[in-house]
Coordinates of C-alpha atoms and ligand atoms in Angstrom, one line a residue:
Chain A
M1491 CA -68.9 11.5 -15.0
A1492 CA -72.6 12.1 -15.8
K1493 CA -75.2 9.8 -17.4
I1494 CA -77.5 11.7 -19.7
T1495 CA -80.6 10.2 -21.3
F1496 CA -82.1 11.5 -24.5
I1497 CA -85.5 10.5 -25.7
T1498 CA -85.9 11.3 -29.4
T1499 CA -89.1 12.2 -31.2
D1500 CA -89.4 8.5 -32.3
N1501 CA -89.4 7.6 -28.6
E1502 CA -86.0 6.0 -28.8
S1503 CA -84.1 6.3 -25.6
V1504 CA -80.3 6.7 -25.6
T1505 CA -78.2 7.0 -22.5
L1506 CA -74.7 8.5 -22.9
E1507 CA -71.9 9.2 -20.5
A1508 CA -69.6 12.2 -20.5
D1509 CA -67.5 14.4 -18.2
S1510 CA -67.0 17.5 -20.2
G1511 CA -68.3 19.7 -23.0
S1512 CA -71.8 20.7 -23.6
V1513 CA -74.9 18.5 -23.8
M1514 CA -75.4 19.6 -27.4
E1515 CA -71.8 18.4 -28.3
L1516 CA -72.5 15.1 -26.7
A1517 CA -75.7 14.7 -28.6
V1518 CA -74.2 15.6 -32.0
Q1519 CA -71.2 13.4 -31.3
N1520 CA -73.6 10.5 -30.9
N1521 CA -75.9 11.5 -33.7
I1522 CA -79.0 12.0 -31.6
K1523 CA -81.8 12.7 -34.0
G1524 CA -83.3 16.2 -33.8
I1525 CA -80.3 17.9 -32.2
D1526 CA -78.6 19.8 -35.0
G1527 CA -76.5 22.4 -33.3
D1528 CA -76.2 24.5 -36.4
C1529 CA -74.5 27.5 -34.8
G1530 CA -71.9 25.3 -33.1
G1531 CA -73.2 26.0 -29.6
V1532 CA -73.3 29.8 -29.2
C1533 CA -77.0 30.1 -28.5
S1534 CA -77.8 31.6 -31.9
C1535 CA -79.8 29.0 -33.8
A1536 CA -82.2 27.2 -31.3
T1537 CA -81.6 23.9 -33.1
C1538 CA -80.6 22.1 -29.9
H1539 CA -83.9 22.4 -28.1
V1540 CA -84.8 19.8 -25.4
H1541 CA -87.4 19.5 -22.7
V1542 CA -86.0 18.6 -19.3
A1543 CA -88.0 15.9 -17.5
P1544 CA -90.1 17.9 -14.9
E1545 CA -88.5 16.0 -12.0
H1546 CA -85.0 17.0 -13.2
V1547 CA -85.4 20.7 -13.6
E1548 CA -83.2 21.4 -10.6
K1549 CA -80.3 19.4 -12.1
A1550 CA -80.4 21.6 -15.2
G1551 CA -80.6 24.9 -13.3
E1552 CA -82.0 28.1 -14.8
A1553 CA -81.7 29.3 -18.4
S1554 CA -79.9 32.6 -19.0
E1555 CA -81.9 35.6 -20.3
I1556 CA -80.7 35.2 -23.9
E1557 CA -81.4 31.5 -23.8
K1558 CA -85.0 32.1 -22.6
D1559 CA -85.5 34.7 -25.3
M1560 CA -84.1 32.5 -28.0
L1561 CA -86.5 29.7 -26.9
E1562 CA -89.4 32.0 -27.7
L1563 CA -88.6 31.4 -31.4
D1564 CA -90.0 28.0 -31.0
D1565 CA -93.7 27.6 -30.6
N1566 CA -93.2 24.3 -28.9
A1567 CA -91.2 25.8 -26.1
D1568 CA -92.5 25.3 -22.6
E1569 CA -91.3 25.9 -19.0
F1570 CA -89.1 22.8 -19.2
S1571 CA -87.4 23.9 -22.4
R1572 CA -83.6 24.4 -22.7
L1573 CA -81.1 24.9 -25.5
C1574 CA -78.8 22.1 -24.6
C1575 CA -75.7 23.9 -26.0
Q1576 CA -76.0 26.0 -22.9
L1577 CA -76.0 22.9 -20.6
D1578 CA -72.5 22.0 -19.5
V1579 CA -71.9 18.4 -18.7
T1580 CA -71.1 18.2 -15.0
D1581 CA -71.8 15.7 -12.2
Q1582 CA -74.8 17.7 -11.4
L1583 CA -76.5 16.5 -14.6
D1584 CA -76.1 12.9 -13.7
G1585 CA -79.3 10.9 -14.3
I1586 CA -81.0 13.7 -16.2
I1587 CA -83.6 12.8 -18.9
L1588 CA -84.0 15.1 -21.8
R1589 CA -86.8 14.8 -24.4
V1590 CA -85.7 16.1 -27.8
A1591 CA -88.1 18.8 -29.0
V1592 CA -90.2 18.3 -32.1
Chain B
M540 CA -79.3 -19.6 -60.0
N541 CA -80.1 -16.3 -61.5
Q542 CA -78.9 -13.4 -59.5
V543 CA -80.5 -10.1 -59.9
V544 CA -78.1 -7.3 -59.0
S545 CA -80.1 -4.2 -58.2
Q546 CA -77.9 -1.1 -58.6
L547 CA -78.6 1.4 -55.9
P548 CA -78.7 5.0 -57.1
I549 CA -75.8 7.2 -55.9
C550 CA -75.9 10.8 -54.9
V551 CA -72.5 12.4 -55.2
V552 CA -71.8 15.7 -53.4
I553 CA -69.0 18.1 -54.3
G554 CA -68.0 19.9 -51.1
A555 CA -68.4 18.5 -47.6
S556 CA -69.0 21.6 -45.4
H557 CA -72.1 23.1 -43.9
A558 CA -74.1 22.6 -47.1
G559 CA -72.8 19.3 -48.3
V560 CA -72.8 17.5 -44.9
N561 CA -76.3 18.7 -44.0
L562 CA -77.5 17.6 -47.4
A563 CA -76.1 14.1 -46.8
F564 CA -77.8 13.7 -43.4
S565 CA -81.0 15.2 -44.6
L566 CA -81.1 12.8 -47.5
R567 CA -81.1 9.9 -45.0
K568 CA -83.8 11.6 -43.0
E569 CA -85.9 11.9 -46.1
G570 CA -85.5 8.2 -46.7
W571 CA -82.9 8.1 -49.5
Q572 CA -81.9 4.4 -49.9
G573 CA -79.1 4.8 -52.3
K574 CA -75.5 5.6 -51.8
I575 CA -74.2 9.0 -50.7
K576 CA -70.6 10.0 -51.4
L577 CA -69.1 13.4 -50.4
F578 CA -65.9 14.8 -51.9
D579 CA -63.9 17.6 -50.4
A580 CA -60.4 18.9 -51.1
D581 CA -60.0 19.7 -47.4
P582 CA -58.4 16.7 -45.7
V583 CA -60.0 17.4 -42.3
L584 CA -63.2 15.9 -41.1
P585 CA -65.9 18.6 -41.8
Y586 CA -66.0 21.3 -39.2
H587 CA -68.0 24.4 -38.2
R588 CA -66.6 27.5 -40.0
P589 CA -68.1 30.4 -37.9
P590 CA -66.0 29.6 -34.8
L591 CA -62.8 29.8 -36.9
S592 CA -62.6 33.5 -36.4
K593 CA -64.3 33.4 -33.0
A594 CA -64.0 31.0 -30.1
Y595 CA -62.0 28.4 -31.9
L596 CA -59.3 30.8 -32.9
T597 CA -58.7 31.8 -29.2
S598 CA -59.0 28.3 -27.8
E599 CA -56.2 25.7 -27.9
D600 CA -58.7 23.1 -29.1
G601 CA -58.0 20.8 -32.0
I602 CA -60.5 20.7 -34.8
D603 CA -61.9 17.5 -33.3
K604 CA -63.8 19.8 -30.8
N605 CA -65.4 21.7 -33.6
L606 CA -66.8 19.0 -36.0
L607 CA -70.1 19.2 -37.8
K608 CA -70.6 15.5 -37.2
S609 CA -68.5 12.8 -35.6
A610 CA -66.8 10.2 -37.7
E611 CA -69.2 7.5 -36.3
S612 CA -72.2 9.5 -37.4
Y613 CA -71.2 9.2 -41.0
E614 CA -70.6 5.5 -40.6
K615 CA -73.9 5.0 -38.9
E616 CA -75.8 6.7 -41.7
D617 CA -73.7 5.0 -44.4
I618 CA -72.4 8.3 -45.7
Q619 CA -69.0 8.0 -47.5
L620 CA -66.5 10.7 -47.2
A621 CA -63.6 11.2 -49.6
L622 CA -61.6 13.9 -48.0
G623 CA -58.4 15.5 -49.4
T624 CA -59.9 14.7 -52.8
K625 CA -60.4 17.5 -55.3
V626 CA -63.0 17.2 -58.0
S627 CA -61.5 18.4 -61.3
S628 CA -64.4 18.2 -63.8
I629 CA -68.1 17.3 -64.3
D630 CA -69.2 15.3 -67.4
R631 CA -73.0 15.9 -67.5
E632 CA -73.5 13.7 -70.6
N633 CA -72.1 10.6 -69.0
K634 CA -73.1 11.6 -65.5
M635 CA -69.6 11.3 -64.2
I636 CA -67.1 13.4 -62.2
T637 CA -63.4 13.2 -62.5
L638 CA -61.1 13.6 -59.5
D639 CA -57.7 15.2 -59.5
D640 CA -55.9 11.8 -59.5
G641 CA -57.7 11.1 -62.8
S642 CA -60.2 8.5 -61.4
Q643 CA -63.9 8.8 -62.1
Q644 CA -67.1 8.6 -60.1
A645 CA -70.5 8.1 -61.7
Y646 CA -73.6 9.8 -60.2
D647 CA -77.3 9.6 -60.5
K648 CA -77.8 12.9 -58.7
L649 CA -75.1 15.4 -58.2
V650 CA -75.1 18.1 -55.6
Y651 CA -72.8 21.1 -56.1
A652 CA -71.8 22.5 -52.6
A653 CA -68.4 23.9 -53.4
G654 CA -68.9 27.1 -51.5
A655 CA -66.5 29.9 -51.9
R656 CA -62.9 30.9 -51.4
P657 CA -61.3 34.1 -50.0
I658 CA -60.5 36.9 -52.4
I659 CA -56.8 37.7 -52.4
P660 CA -56.8 41.2 -53.9
P661 CA -54.2 42.1 -56.6
I662 CA -52.1 44.2 -54.2
T663 CA -48.5 44.8 -55.3
G664 CA -46.2 42.5 -53.3
I665 CA -49.0 40.4 -51.9
E666 CA -47.4 37.1 -53.2
T667 CA -44.2 37.7 -51.4
A668 CA -45.6 39.0 -48.1
K669 CA -44.6 37.0 -45.0
H670 CA -47.2 35.4 -42.8
L671 CA -50.1 36.5 -44.9
Y672 CA -53.3 34.4 -44.4
P673 CA -56.9 34.4 -45.3
L674 CA -59.3 32.9 -42.8
R675 CA -61.6 30.2 -44.2
T676 CA -60.2 26.8 -43.2
A677 CA -59.0 25.0 -40.2
A678 CA -55.5 25.0 -41.7
D679 CA -55.6 28.8 -41.9
V680 CA -56.3 29.0 -38.2
T681 CA -53.4 26.7 -37.5
H682 CA -51.1 28.9 -39.6
I683 CA -52.3 32.0 -37.9
R684 CA -51.9 30.6 -34.4
Q685 CA -48.4 29.3 -35.2
A686 CA -47.3 32.6 -36.7
L687 CA -48.6 34.5 -33.7
N688 CA -46.9 32.1 -31.2
A689 CA -43.6 32.5 -33.0
S690 CA -43.8 36.3 -33.1
E691 CA -42.5 38.4 -30.3
T692 CA -44.0 41.7 -31.4
K693 CA -47.3 40.2 -32.6
R694 CA -48.2 43.1 -34.8
V695 CA -51.2 42.1 -36.9
V696 CA -52.7 44.1 -39.8
I697 CA -56.1 43.0 -40.9
I698 CA -57.1 44.1 -44.4
G699 CA -60.9 44.4 -44.4
G700 CA -63.3 45.6 -41.7
G701 CA -66.2 43.1 -42.4
Y702 CA -67.4 40.5 -40.0
I703 CA -64.5 38.1 -40.5
G704 CA -61.9 40.9 -40.2
L705 CA -63.5 42.3 -37.0
E706 CA -64.1 39.0 -35.3
T707 CA -60.5 38.0 -36.1
A708 CA -59.3 41.3 -34.7
A709 CA -61.2 40.7 -31.4
S710 CA -59.9 37.1 -31.2
L711 CA -56.3 38.0 -31.9
K712 CA -56.4 40.9 -29.5
K713 CA -57.5 38.4 -26.8
L714 CA -54.4 36.4 -27.7
G715 CA -52.2 39.4 -27.0
A716 CA -51.7 40.7 -30.5
K717 CA -51.4 44.4 -31.4
V718 CA -54.1 44.6 -34.0
T719 CA -54.7 47.2 -36.7
V720 CA -57.7 46.9 -39.1
L721 CA -57.6 48.7 -42.4
E722 CA -60.9 49.3 -44.2
R723 CA -61.2 50.9 -47.6
E724 CA -64.8 52.2 -47.2
P725 CA -65.6 55.3 -45.1
R726 CA -66.9 53.0 -42.3
I727 CA -66.5 49.4 -41.2
L728 CA -69.3 46.9 -42.0
A729 CA -70.4 49.3 -44.7
R730 CA -71.8 46.7 -47.0
V731 CA -74.0 45.0 -44.4
T732 CA -75.2 47.4 -41.7
A733 CA -76.5 50.9 -41.0
P734 CA -74.0 53.6 -39.9
E735 CA -75.3 53.3 -36.3
M736 CA -74.0 49.7 -36.2
S737 CA -70.7 50.6 -37.8
N738 CA -70.2 53.3 -35.2
F739 CA -71.0 51.0 -32.3
F740 CA -68.5 48.4 -33.5
A741 CA -65.8 51.1 -34.3
K742 CA -66.2 52.3 -30.7
L743 CA -66.1 48.8 -29.3
H744 CA -62.9 48.0 -31.0
A745 CA -61.3 51.3 -30.0
E746 CA -62.2 50.6 -26.4
Q747 CA -60.6 47.2 -26.6
G748 CA -57.4 48.8 -27.9
V749 CA -57.7 47.7 -31.6
D750 CA -56.9 50.4 -34.1
V751 CA -59.5 50.6 -36.8
Y752 CA -58.8 53.0 -39.7
T753 CA -61.2 53.7 -42.5
H754 CA -60.6 55.2 -46.0
K755 CA -57.5 53.0 -46.1
N756 CA -56.9 51.5 -49.6
V757 CA -54.0 49.1 -49.3
V758 CA -52.0 49.4 -52.5
E759 CA -48.7 47.7 -51.7
I760 CA -47.0 45.3 -49.3
E761 CA -43.3 45.6 -49.1
T762 CA -41.5 42.8 -47.3
Q763 CA -37.9 42.9 -46.1
A764 CA -36.2 40.5 -43.8
G765 CA -39.5 38.9 -42.9
L766 CA -41.2 42.1 -41.9
N767 CA -44.1 43.6 -43.9
Q768 CA -44.9 47.2 -44.5
V769 CA -48.5 47.6 -45.5
K770 CA -48.9 50.7 -47.6
C771 CA -52.1 52.7 -48.3
S772 CA -52.9 55.0 -51.2
D773 CA -52.9 58.0 -48.8
G774 CA -49.2 57.4 -48.0
T775 CA -49.6 55.9 -44.6
Q776 CA -48.0 52.6 -43.8
Y777 CA -48.3 49.9 -41.1
T778 CA -45.7 47.4 -39.9
A779 CA -47.0 43.9 -39.8
D780 CA -45.6 40.6 -38.5
I781 CA -48.7 38.9 -39.7
I782 CA -51.3 40.0 -42.2
I783 CA -54.9 38.7 -42.4
V784 CA -56.9 39.2 -45.6
G785 CA -60.6 39.5 -45.1
V786 CA -62.0 41.3 -48.1
G787 CA -64.7 38.9 -49.2
I788 CA -65.1 35.7 -51.1
R789 CA -65.4 34.4 -54.6
V790 CA -67.8 31.6 -55.4
N791 CA -66.1 28.3 -56.5
S792 CA -68.1 28.2 -59.7
E793 CA -65.5 27.2 -62.2
L794 CA -66.3 23.4 -62.3
A795 CA -70.0 24.2 -62.8
A796 CA -69.3 26.8 -65.4
S797 CA -67.1 24.5 -67.6
A798 CA -69.8 21.9 -67.4
G799 CA -72.3 24.4 -68.8
I800 CA -74.3 24.8 -65.6
K801 CA -76.0 28.3 -65.7
L802 CA -74.4 31.0 -63.6
D803 CA -75.5 34.4 -62.5
N804 CA -73.6 35.8 -59.6
G805 CA -73.2 32.2 -58.4
I806 CA -74.9 28.9 -59.5
L807 CA -78.4 29.8 -60.6
V808 CA -80.9 27.5 -58.9
D809 CA -84.7 27.3 -58.7
E810 CA -86.9 27.1 -55.6
M811 CA -85.9 23.4 -55.1
A812 CA -82.2 24.2 -55.4
C813 CA -82.0 22.6 -58.8
T814 CA -79.8 23.9 -61.5
N815 CA -80.6 24.0 -65.3
D816 CA -79.6 20.3 -65.3
K817 CA -82.4 18.3 -63.6
D818 CA -80.0 15.9 -62.0
I819 CA -77.7 18.6 -60.6
Y820 CA -78.5 20.6 -57.5
A821 CA -76.5 23.4 -55.9
I822 CA -76.7 24.6 -52.3
G823 CA -75.0 27.0 -49.9
D824 CA -72.6 29.9 -50.4
C825 CA -72.2 29.1 -54.1
T826 CA -75.8 29.6 -55.1
Y827 CA -77.8 32.5 -56.6
H828 CA -81.3 31.9 -55.6
F829 CA -84.8 33.5 -55.3
N830 CA -86.0 34.7 -51.9
P831 CA -89.8 35.0 -51.9
H832 CA -89.8 37.2 -48.7
Y833 CA -87.8 39.9 -50.5
D834 CA -89.0 39.0 -54.0
R835 CA -85.6 39.0 -55.6
Y836 CA -82.5 36.8 -56.4
I837 CA -79.8 36.8 -53.8
R838 CA -76.5 35.1 -52.8
L839 CA -76.0 34.5 -49.1
E840 CA -73.0 33.6 -47.1
S841 CA -74.5 32.0 -44.0
V842 CA -74.9 28.8 -42.2
Q843 CA -78.7 29.3 -42.2
N844 CA -78.7 29.4 -46.0
A845 CA -76.4 26.4 -46.4
V846 CA -78.5 24.3 -43.9
D847 CA -81.9 25.3 -45.2
Q848 CA -81.0 24.8 -48.9
A849 CA -79.5 21.4 -48.0
K850 CA -82.8 20.4 -46.5
V851 CA -84.8 21.6 -49.6
A852 CA -82.4 19.9 -52.0
A853 CA -82.6 16.6 -50.0
A854 CA -86.4 16.6 -50.1
A855 CA -86.4 17.4 -53.8
I856 CA -83.9 14.6 -54.6
C857 CA -86.2 12.2 -52.7
G858 CA -89.1 13.2 -55.0
K859 CA -90.9 15.8 -52.9
A860 CA -91.7 19.3 -54.1
P861 CA -90.3 21.6 -51.4
V862 CA -90.0 25.4 -51.9
Y863 CA -87.1 27.4 -50.5
N864 CA -88.7 30.1 -48.5
T865 CA -86.8 31.0 -45.4
L866 CA -85.9 34.2 -43.7
P867 CA -82.1 34.8 -43.7
W868 CA -80.4 35.1 -40.3
F869 CA -76.8 35.5 -39.1
W870 CA -74.8 36.2 -36.0
S871 CA -71.4 37.6 -35.0
D872 CA -69.6 37.4 -31.7
Q873 CA -66.9 40.0 -30.8
Y874 CA -65.5 40.4 -27.3
G875 CA -68.5 39.4 -25.1
I876 CA -70.9 41.2 -27.5
K877 CA -73.4 39.2 -29.4
L878 CA -74.9 40.5 -32.7
Q879 CA -77.9 38.7 -34.2
M880 CA -79.4 39.7 -37.5
V881 CA -82.6 38.6 -39.2
G882 CA -83.8 39.6 -42.6
L883 CA -82.2 41.6 -45.4
S884 CA -81.8 45.4 -44.9
T885 CA -81.0 46.2 -48.6
G886 CA -83.3 48.9 -49.8
Y887 CA -84.3 50.4 -46.4
T888 CA -85.6 53.9 -46.3
H889 CA -84.9 54.5 -42.6
I890 CA -84.1 52.8 -39.3
V891 CA -85.7 52.9 -35.9
M892 CA -83.3 52.5 -32.9
R893 CA -84.7 50.7 -29.9
E894 CA -82.6 51.2 -26.8
E895 CA -83.2 49.4 -23.5
A896 CA -83.3 51.7 -20.5
G897 CA -80.2 51.6 -18.4
D898 CA -78.0 49.4 -20.6
D899 CA -76.0 50.9 -23.5
T900 CA -74.6 47.6 -24.6
K901 CA -78.1 46.3 -25.4
F902 CA -80.1 47.8 -28.3
S903 CA -81.5 47.0 -31.7
V904 CA -81.6 48.6 -35.1
W905 CA -84.8 48.1 -37.1
Y906 CA -84.7 48.6 -40.8
F907 CA -87.9 49.8 -42.5
K908 CA -88.8 50.4 -46.1
D909 CA -91.6 52.9 -45.3
E910 CA -94.0 50.9 -43.2
T911 CA -92.5 47.5 -43.9
L912 CA -90.0 46.0 -41.5
L913 CA -87.2 44.5 -43.6
A914 CA -84.5 43.4 -41.0
V915 CA -83.3 43.7 -37.4
D916 CA -79.8 43.9 -36.0
A917 CA -79.8 43.1 -32.3
I918 CA -76.9 43.8 -30.0
N919 CA -77.0 41.6 -26.8
N920 CA -80.7 41.5 -27.3
A921 CA -82.1 38.1 -28.3
K922 CA -85.6 39.4 -27.5
A923 CA -85.3 42.0 -30.3
Y924 CA -84.1 39.3 -32.6
V925 CA -86.9 37.0 -31.8
I926 CA -89.6 39.6 -32.0
G927 CA -88.2 40.9 -35.2
T928 CA -88.2 37.4 -36.7
K929 CA -91.8 37.0 -35.8
F930 CA -92.9 40.3 -37.2
I931 CA -91.0 39.9 -40.5
K932 CA -92.4 36.4 -40.9
G933 CA -95.9 37.5 -40.1
G934 CA -95.7 40.6 -42.3
D935 CA -96.9 42.5 -39.2
K936 CA -97.4 46.2 -39.2
V937 CA -95.1 47.7 -36.5
C938 CA -95.8 50.9 -34.7
Q939 CA -92.5 52.7 -35.1
T940 CA -93.2 55.3 -32.4
K941 CA -93.9 52.6 -29.8
L942 CA -90.9 50.6 -30.9
A943 CA -88.5 53.6 -30.4
D944 CA -90.0 54.3 -27.0
S945 CA -87.9 52.3 -24.4
T946 CA -90.6 52.9 -21.8
V947 CA -93.0 50.7 -23.8
E948 CA -92.5 47.2 -22.5
F949 CA -90.8 45.1 -25.1
K950 CA -93.5 42.6 -26.0
P951 CA -94.9 41.9 -29.5
A952 CA -98.5 42.9 -28.5
N953 CA -97.3 46.3 -27.4
L954 CA -95.5 47.1 -30.6
L955 CA -98.1 46.6 -33.3
I956 CA -100.3 49.2 -34.9
D957 CA -103.7 48.9 -33.2
Ligands
FAD1328 C1 -64.2 32.8 -40.5 C2 -65.7 32.6 -40.9 C3 -66.7 33.0 -40.0 C4 -68.0 32.9 -40.3 N1 -69.0 33.3 -39.4 C5 -70.3 33.0 -39.7 C6 -71.3 33.3 -38.8 O1 -71.0 33.7 -37.7 N2 -72.6 33.0 -39.1 C7 -72.9 32.4 -40.3 O2 -74.1 32.1 -40.5 N3 -72.0 32.2 -41.2 C8 -70.7 32.5 -41.0 N4 -69.7 32.2 -41.9 C9 -70.1 31.7 -43.2 C10 -70.4 30.2 -43.3 O3 -69.3 29.6 -42.7 C11 -70.6 29.8 -44.7 O4 -71.8 30.4 -45.1 C12 -70.7 28.3 -44.8 O5 -69.5 27.7 -44.5 C13 -71.2 27.9 -46.2 O6 -71.1 26.6 -46.4 P1 -71.0 25.8 -47.8 O7 -71.0 24.4 -47.5 O8 -72.0 26.4 -48.8 O9 -69.6 26.3 -48.4 P2 -68.1 26.2 -47.8 O10 -68.1 26.2 -46.3 O11 -67.3 27.2 -48.5 O12 -67.7 24.7 -48.2 C14 -67.4 24.4 -49.5 C15 -66.5 23.1 -49.5 O13 -66.3 22.7 -50.8 C16 -65.0 22.2 -51.0 N5 -64.7 22.3 -52.4 C17 -64.7 23.4 -53.3 N6 -64.4 23.0 -54.5 C18 -64.1 21.7 -54.5 C19 -63.6 20.8 -55.5 N7 -63.4 21.1 -56.7 N8 -63.4 19.5 -55.1 C20 -63.6 19.1 -53.8 N9 -64.0 20.0 -52.8 C21 -64.2 21.2 -53.2 C22 -64.2 23.2 -50.1 O14 -63.0 22.5 -49.8 C23 -65.1 23.4 -49.0 O15 -64.8 22.6 -47.9 C24 -68.4 32.3 -41.6 C25 -67.3 32.0 -42.5 C26 -66.0 32.1 -42.1 C27 -65.0 31.7 -43.1
FES1329 S1 -76.4 25.0 -30.9 FE1 -77.2 26.8 -31.7 S2 -78.5 27.5 -30.0 FE2 -77.6 25.7 -29.3

């Protein structure tokens, strides 16, 4: 079981618990504003962009090459950016804070 | 006491799929205070269609793992869903729709998001074929999975070598089927890509053990004792336990047409996704709309178009003046290969191939009309897709020689004409 906190662009903070699926699915399931997941989670649309809290980067691990490339589509991407359909919910993510990208 | 009952306006949506559902949520984002009610003939909570021929087909997941939005999300945003309900007519004069049970629903704004349905070609014997399915809905996938599980020999013939046909071939192969694809044109994906891409996919399927035949015009299906013989005009025939039809779609335009909404290869809409009736909008696969990037009217079958038109229509309904001006994009996943496409290649004069040194499953095809970049198809190469997107959006002048040279590092700055 992992606790995952989303901070939306209106600065609303929502903490959710899950034990499987992707972080994007969790966000869409709970109607987190700004996470659309238009491609259904196959790293094709970049509508599931989040910034990982700098102190939690290790929990998230490193993005794959295709994910890094897709993030380049978004001018707001930075070194903490992830496409959260590529983040699987595991215990390792427990406590992570994700800021939904603008 | 005098009570003033203020009637909230209602936005009614025909079709609750990628276009209709995104419209509803976008309306709330834009501040629509009125009611929102979506009608769809499909009884299932709205789901993603692209995975139906891809990951969802090969998984054992129920459709609940593949939803566009959760049931709670609709409740939270006060969006009403009337599923399993077919709309049978539109009365523009009285601003009313009629449902197939005869009941009526008034609207202030109506959004037509009825999408499209698979074409079932008039092949002799097609009505009596056994286990013949299109692939458009969750129910289709259930039927295909069931038929496959029940079949020992699992011989599948897929009519049509477009994206849906090929994705389905890859997925069913993974499930242990013996798959044959029959394409009428001289090459697969003929309508949408350059010959180089067709060759790549033909080779890929062959390597995976799927038989892909071109120049195969299916003229008859003969079914005896539950077994189908799929017959082509050249005299060849293929035995099939299961047949999948993937030869394209037809717009669900009948309701609009009988209400006098203007059609032209789909529902004709302006840059705000509005039809010739100012209170009726149309979005998604069913629309024929203007694309400023390519300076012409087009009809698109893509999630991108459904979502982006939904956002434009929602803004327009809320009194803003948006303009639909987006670059089309699309993807396809077959066996671990990822294809990403941006732009529209129609009218290209030539292509430039960009290969990446040391990796023959990673390349991109760049479609040019003389000096102008029109579109990019990228295979396992999101970088090419992203760079292509930026170049097309920016109208940048690309140096075709550098682009073709895989020793030139793949960075936007390196690829432009100095
Ligand atoms: C197998 C498959 C794979 C695909 N893969 C991709 C892909 O990889 N990438 C991509 O971008 N796109 C893909 N697409 C295309 C994409 O799914 C469509 O572009 C998208 O679904 C269009 O959405 P829409 O809402 O406009 O129309 P539709 O999805 O067609 O939805 C229309 C809805 O309207 C309902 N309806 C119609 N008439 C009535 C009526 N009279 N009363 C009530 N309800 C009605 C229908 O039941 C339907 O649910 C794929 C499609 C399929 C079928
Ligand atoms: S959901 Fe499309 S890239 Fe993540």
